[in-house]
Coordinates of C-alpha atoms and ligand atoms in Angstrom, one line a residue:
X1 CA 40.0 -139.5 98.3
X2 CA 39.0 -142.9 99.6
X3 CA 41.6 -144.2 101.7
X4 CA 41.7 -147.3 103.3
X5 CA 40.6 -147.5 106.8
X6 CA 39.0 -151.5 106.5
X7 CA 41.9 -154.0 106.2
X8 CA 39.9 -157.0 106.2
X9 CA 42.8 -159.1 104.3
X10 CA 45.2 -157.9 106.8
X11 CA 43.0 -159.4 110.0
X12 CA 42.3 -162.5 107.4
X13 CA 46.0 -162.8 107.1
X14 CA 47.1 -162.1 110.3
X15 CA 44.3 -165.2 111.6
X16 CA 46.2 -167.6 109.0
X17 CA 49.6 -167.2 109.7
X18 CA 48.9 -167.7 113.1
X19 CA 47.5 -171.2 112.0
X20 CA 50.2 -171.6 108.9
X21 CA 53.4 -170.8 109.5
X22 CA 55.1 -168.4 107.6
X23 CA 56.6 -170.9 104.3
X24 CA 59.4 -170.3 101.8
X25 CA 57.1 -169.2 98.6
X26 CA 60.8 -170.0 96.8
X27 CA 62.0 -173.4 98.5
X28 CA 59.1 -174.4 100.6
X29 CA 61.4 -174.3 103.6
X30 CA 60.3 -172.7 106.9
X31 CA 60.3 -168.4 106.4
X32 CA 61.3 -165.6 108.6
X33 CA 59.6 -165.6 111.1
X34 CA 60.5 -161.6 111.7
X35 CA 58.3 -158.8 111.2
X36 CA 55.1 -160.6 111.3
X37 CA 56.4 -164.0 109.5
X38 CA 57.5 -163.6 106.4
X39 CA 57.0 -166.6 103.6
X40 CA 61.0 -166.4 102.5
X41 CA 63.4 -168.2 104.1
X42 CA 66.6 -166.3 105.1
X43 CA 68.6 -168.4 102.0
X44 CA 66.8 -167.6 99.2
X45 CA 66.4 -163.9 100.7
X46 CA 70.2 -163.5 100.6
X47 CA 69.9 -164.6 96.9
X48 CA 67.5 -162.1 95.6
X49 CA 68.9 -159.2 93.3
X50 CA 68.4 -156.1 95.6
X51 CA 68.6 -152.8 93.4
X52 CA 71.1 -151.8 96.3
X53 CA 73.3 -149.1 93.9
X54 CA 70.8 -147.1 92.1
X55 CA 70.1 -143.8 90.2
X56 CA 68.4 -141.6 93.0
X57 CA 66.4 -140.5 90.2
X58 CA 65.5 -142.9 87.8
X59 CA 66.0 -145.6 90.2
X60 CA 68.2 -147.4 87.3
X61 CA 70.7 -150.2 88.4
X62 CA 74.1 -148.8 88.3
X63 CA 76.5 -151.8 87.7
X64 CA 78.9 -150.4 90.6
X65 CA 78.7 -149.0 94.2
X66 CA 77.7 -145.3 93.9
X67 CA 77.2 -142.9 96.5
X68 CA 73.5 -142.4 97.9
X69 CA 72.2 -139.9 95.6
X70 CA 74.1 -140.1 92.6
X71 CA 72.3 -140.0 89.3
X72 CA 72.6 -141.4 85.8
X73 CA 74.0 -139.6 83.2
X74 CA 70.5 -139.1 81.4
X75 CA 69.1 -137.7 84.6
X76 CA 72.2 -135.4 84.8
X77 CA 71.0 -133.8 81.4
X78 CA 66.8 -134.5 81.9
X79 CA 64.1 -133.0 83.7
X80 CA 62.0 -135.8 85.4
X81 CA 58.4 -135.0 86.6
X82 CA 58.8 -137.1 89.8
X83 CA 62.1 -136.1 92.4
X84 CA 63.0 -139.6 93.6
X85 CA 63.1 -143.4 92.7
X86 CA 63.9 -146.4 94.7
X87 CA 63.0 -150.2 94.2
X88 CA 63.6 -152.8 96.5
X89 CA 65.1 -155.2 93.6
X90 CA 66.3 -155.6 89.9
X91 CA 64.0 -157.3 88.0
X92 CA 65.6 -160.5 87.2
X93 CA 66.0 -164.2 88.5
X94 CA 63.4 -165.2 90.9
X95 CA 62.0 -161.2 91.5
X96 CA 60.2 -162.1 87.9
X97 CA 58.3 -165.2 88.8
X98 CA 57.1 -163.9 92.3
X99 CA 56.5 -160.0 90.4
X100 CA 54.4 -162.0 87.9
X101 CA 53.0 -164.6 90.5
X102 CA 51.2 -161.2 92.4
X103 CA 50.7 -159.5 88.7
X104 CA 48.8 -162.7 87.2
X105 CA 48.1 -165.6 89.1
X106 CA 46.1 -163.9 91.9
X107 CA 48.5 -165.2 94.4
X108 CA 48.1 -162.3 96.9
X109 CA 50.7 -164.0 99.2
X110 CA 53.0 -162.7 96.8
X111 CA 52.1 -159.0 97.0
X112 CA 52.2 -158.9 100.7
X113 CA 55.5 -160.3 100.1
X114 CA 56.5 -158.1 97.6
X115 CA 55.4 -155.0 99.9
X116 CA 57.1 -156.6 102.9
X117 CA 60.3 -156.0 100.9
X118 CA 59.9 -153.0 99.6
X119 CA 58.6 -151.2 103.1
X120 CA 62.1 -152.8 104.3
X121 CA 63.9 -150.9 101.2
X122 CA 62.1 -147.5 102.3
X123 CA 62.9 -148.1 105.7
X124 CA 66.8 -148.8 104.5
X125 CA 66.8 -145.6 102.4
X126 CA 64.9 -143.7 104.8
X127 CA 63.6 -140.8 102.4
X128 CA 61.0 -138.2 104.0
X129 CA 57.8 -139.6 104.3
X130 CA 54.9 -138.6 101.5
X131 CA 51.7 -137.7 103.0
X132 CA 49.8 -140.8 100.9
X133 CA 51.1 -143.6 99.0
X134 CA 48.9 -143.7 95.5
X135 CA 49.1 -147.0 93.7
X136 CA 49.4 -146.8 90.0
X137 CA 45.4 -147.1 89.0
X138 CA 44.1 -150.3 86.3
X139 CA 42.1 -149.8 83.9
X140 CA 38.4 -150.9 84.9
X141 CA 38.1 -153.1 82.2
X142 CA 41.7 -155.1 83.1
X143 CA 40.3 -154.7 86.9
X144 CA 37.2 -156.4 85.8
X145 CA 39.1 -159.5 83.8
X146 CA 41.9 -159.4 86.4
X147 CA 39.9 -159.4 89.8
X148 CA 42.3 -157.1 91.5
X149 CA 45.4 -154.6 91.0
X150 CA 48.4 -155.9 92.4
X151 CA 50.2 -152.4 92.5
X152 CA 47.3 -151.2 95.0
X153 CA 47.5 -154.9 96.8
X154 CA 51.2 -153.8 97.3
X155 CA 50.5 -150.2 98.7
X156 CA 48.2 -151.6 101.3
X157 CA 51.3 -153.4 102.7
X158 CA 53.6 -150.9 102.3
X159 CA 50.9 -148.5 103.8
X160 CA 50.2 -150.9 107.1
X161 CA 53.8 -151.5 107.5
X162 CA 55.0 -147.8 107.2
X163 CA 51.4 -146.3 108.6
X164 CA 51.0 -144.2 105.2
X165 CA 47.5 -143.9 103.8
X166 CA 46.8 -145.5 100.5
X167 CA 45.0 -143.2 98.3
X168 CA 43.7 -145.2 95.4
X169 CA 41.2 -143.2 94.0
X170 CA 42.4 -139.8 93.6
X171 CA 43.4 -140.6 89.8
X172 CA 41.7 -143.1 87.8
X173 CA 43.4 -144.8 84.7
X174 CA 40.8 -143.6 81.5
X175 CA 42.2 -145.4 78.4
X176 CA 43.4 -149.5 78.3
X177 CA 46.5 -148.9 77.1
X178 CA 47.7 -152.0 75.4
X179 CA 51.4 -153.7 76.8
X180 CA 54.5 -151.5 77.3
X181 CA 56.3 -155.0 76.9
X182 CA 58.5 -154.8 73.7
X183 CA 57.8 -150.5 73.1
X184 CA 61.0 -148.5 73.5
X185 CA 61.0 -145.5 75.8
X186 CA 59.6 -142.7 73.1
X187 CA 56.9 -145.5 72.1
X188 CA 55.9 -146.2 75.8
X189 CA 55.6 -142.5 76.4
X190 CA 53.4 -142.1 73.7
X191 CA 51.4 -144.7 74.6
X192 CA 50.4 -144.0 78.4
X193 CA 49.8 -140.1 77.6
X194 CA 46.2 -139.4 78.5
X195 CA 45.9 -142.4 80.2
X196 CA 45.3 -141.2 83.6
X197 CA 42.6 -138.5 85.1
X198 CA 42.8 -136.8 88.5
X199 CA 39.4 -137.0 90.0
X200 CA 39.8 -133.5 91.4
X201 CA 42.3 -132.0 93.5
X202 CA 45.0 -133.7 95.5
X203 CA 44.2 -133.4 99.4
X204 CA 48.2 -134.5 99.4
X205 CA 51.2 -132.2 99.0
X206 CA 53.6 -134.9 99.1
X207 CA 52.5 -139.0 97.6
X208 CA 54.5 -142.0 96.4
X209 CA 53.3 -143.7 93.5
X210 CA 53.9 -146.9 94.1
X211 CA 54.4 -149.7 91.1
X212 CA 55.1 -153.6 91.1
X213 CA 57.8 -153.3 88.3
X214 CA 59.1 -150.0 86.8
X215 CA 61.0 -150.1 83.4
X216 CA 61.8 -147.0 81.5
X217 CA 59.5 -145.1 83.7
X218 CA 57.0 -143.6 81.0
X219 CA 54.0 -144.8 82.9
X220 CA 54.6 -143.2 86.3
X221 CA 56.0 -139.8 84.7
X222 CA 52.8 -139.8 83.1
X223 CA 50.9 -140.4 86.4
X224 CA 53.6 -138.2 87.8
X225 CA 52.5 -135.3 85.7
X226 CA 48.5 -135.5 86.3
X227 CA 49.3 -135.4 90.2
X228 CA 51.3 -132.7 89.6
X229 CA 48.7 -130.6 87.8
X230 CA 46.6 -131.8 90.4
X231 CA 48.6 -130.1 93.6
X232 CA 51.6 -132.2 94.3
X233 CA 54.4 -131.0 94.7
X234 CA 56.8 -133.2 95.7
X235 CA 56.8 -137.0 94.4
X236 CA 58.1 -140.3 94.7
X237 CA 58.6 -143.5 92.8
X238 CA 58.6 -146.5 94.8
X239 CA 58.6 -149.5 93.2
X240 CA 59.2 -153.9 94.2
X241 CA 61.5 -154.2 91.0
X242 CA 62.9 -151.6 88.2
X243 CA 64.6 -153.4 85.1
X244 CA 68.3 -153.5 84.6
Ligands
ZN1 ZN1 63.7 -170.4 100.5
ZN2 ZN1 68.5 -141.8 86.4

């Protein structure tokens, strides 16, 4: 495994927020200034859609308060490969343009953002800690065009605020699956199997894959399933948004 013992963007960032305060990335007025500065001001954090009442599985948004643990009537009846979901928000209102802002636009203020939030979610739910957080791998080809992978720009934030190791090369991603966008959940399942390779295996017992936006959840049971053959045995889904 490589994990990631050189945080130069960290010392980077750390050096610029000291000479830019943290900034509203929503309304442009001055952030939280908590935790390291944080560029969202306390207003516009109230307002986002936080995933609060959630399948404990699946991690899907129940429309009502539910007790912590309760699970959705198709996890009732299914067998998931992974044990536990949680995201930080729903994916809607202003989640989307900051969750595509880190995923396209190279704005990597976004995805330490994005990670702040979702450490604070993990810290709220306060599930046993895995052993390594493993970022949901990119193709090399979309690594090449894109320039980076937000998912594994989110670990490192979640890992450096929660003092997990990120693990990003234990699995690599071996075919460029195209979009899941528009695909319902048989289609998407059929279209990420094969898709990822364990490069030998796991030196973990116990990971978190960790996602920017999780829909029906065919791409990390996949990934789910190659870490399991690979020696996991316990794993987690943690994601910055899960759709409604
Ligand atoms: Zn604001
Ligand atoms: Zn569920």
């Amino acid at each position: 495994m490589t994990a990631d013992p050189v945080d130069k963007w960290g010392r980077i960032r750390s050096l610029i927020s000291a000479v830019f305060p943290p900034t509203c990335v929503l309304c442009g007025a001055p952030g939280l200034t908590s935790g390291g500065g944080r560029d969202l001001c306390a207003g516009c954090a109230a307002e986002l859609p936080r995933n609060r009442d959630s399948c404990a599985q699946c991690g899907m948004p129940f429309d009502s308060p539910v007790l912590v643990g309760a699970r959705c009537p198709a996890c009732q009846r299914r067998a998931l490969p992974f044990d536990l979901s949680l995201a930080a928000f729903r994916y809607e209102a202003a989640v989307v343009a900051l969750v595509t802002g880190a995923k396209f636009d190279g704005r990597l203020n976004l995805a330490r953002l994005l990670g702040q939030c979702l450490a604070d979610r993990v810290r709220e739910m306060d599930p046993p800690r895995p052993d390594a957080l493993v970022p949901v791998p990119l193709h090399a080809a979309r690594l090449r065009t894109r320039g980076y992978n937000q998912a594994l720009e989110i670990a490192r934030v979640v890992g450096r605020e929660l003092a997990l190791p990120v693990d990003r090369s234990c699995c690599v991603r071996v075919l460029e699956t195209p979009p899941q966008a528009g695909l319902d959940e048989r289609a998407r399942t059929r279209n990420v199997r094969g898709a990822f390779l364990a490069q030998g295996p796991l030196p973990w017992r116990h990971v978190a894959i960790l996602d920017d936006v999780v829909t029906t959840g065919s791409t990390v049971a996949e990934l789910s399933r190659v870490l399991r053959r690979a020696g996991a045995v316990r794993i987690q889904v943690w994601a910055v948004a899960r759709t409604p």
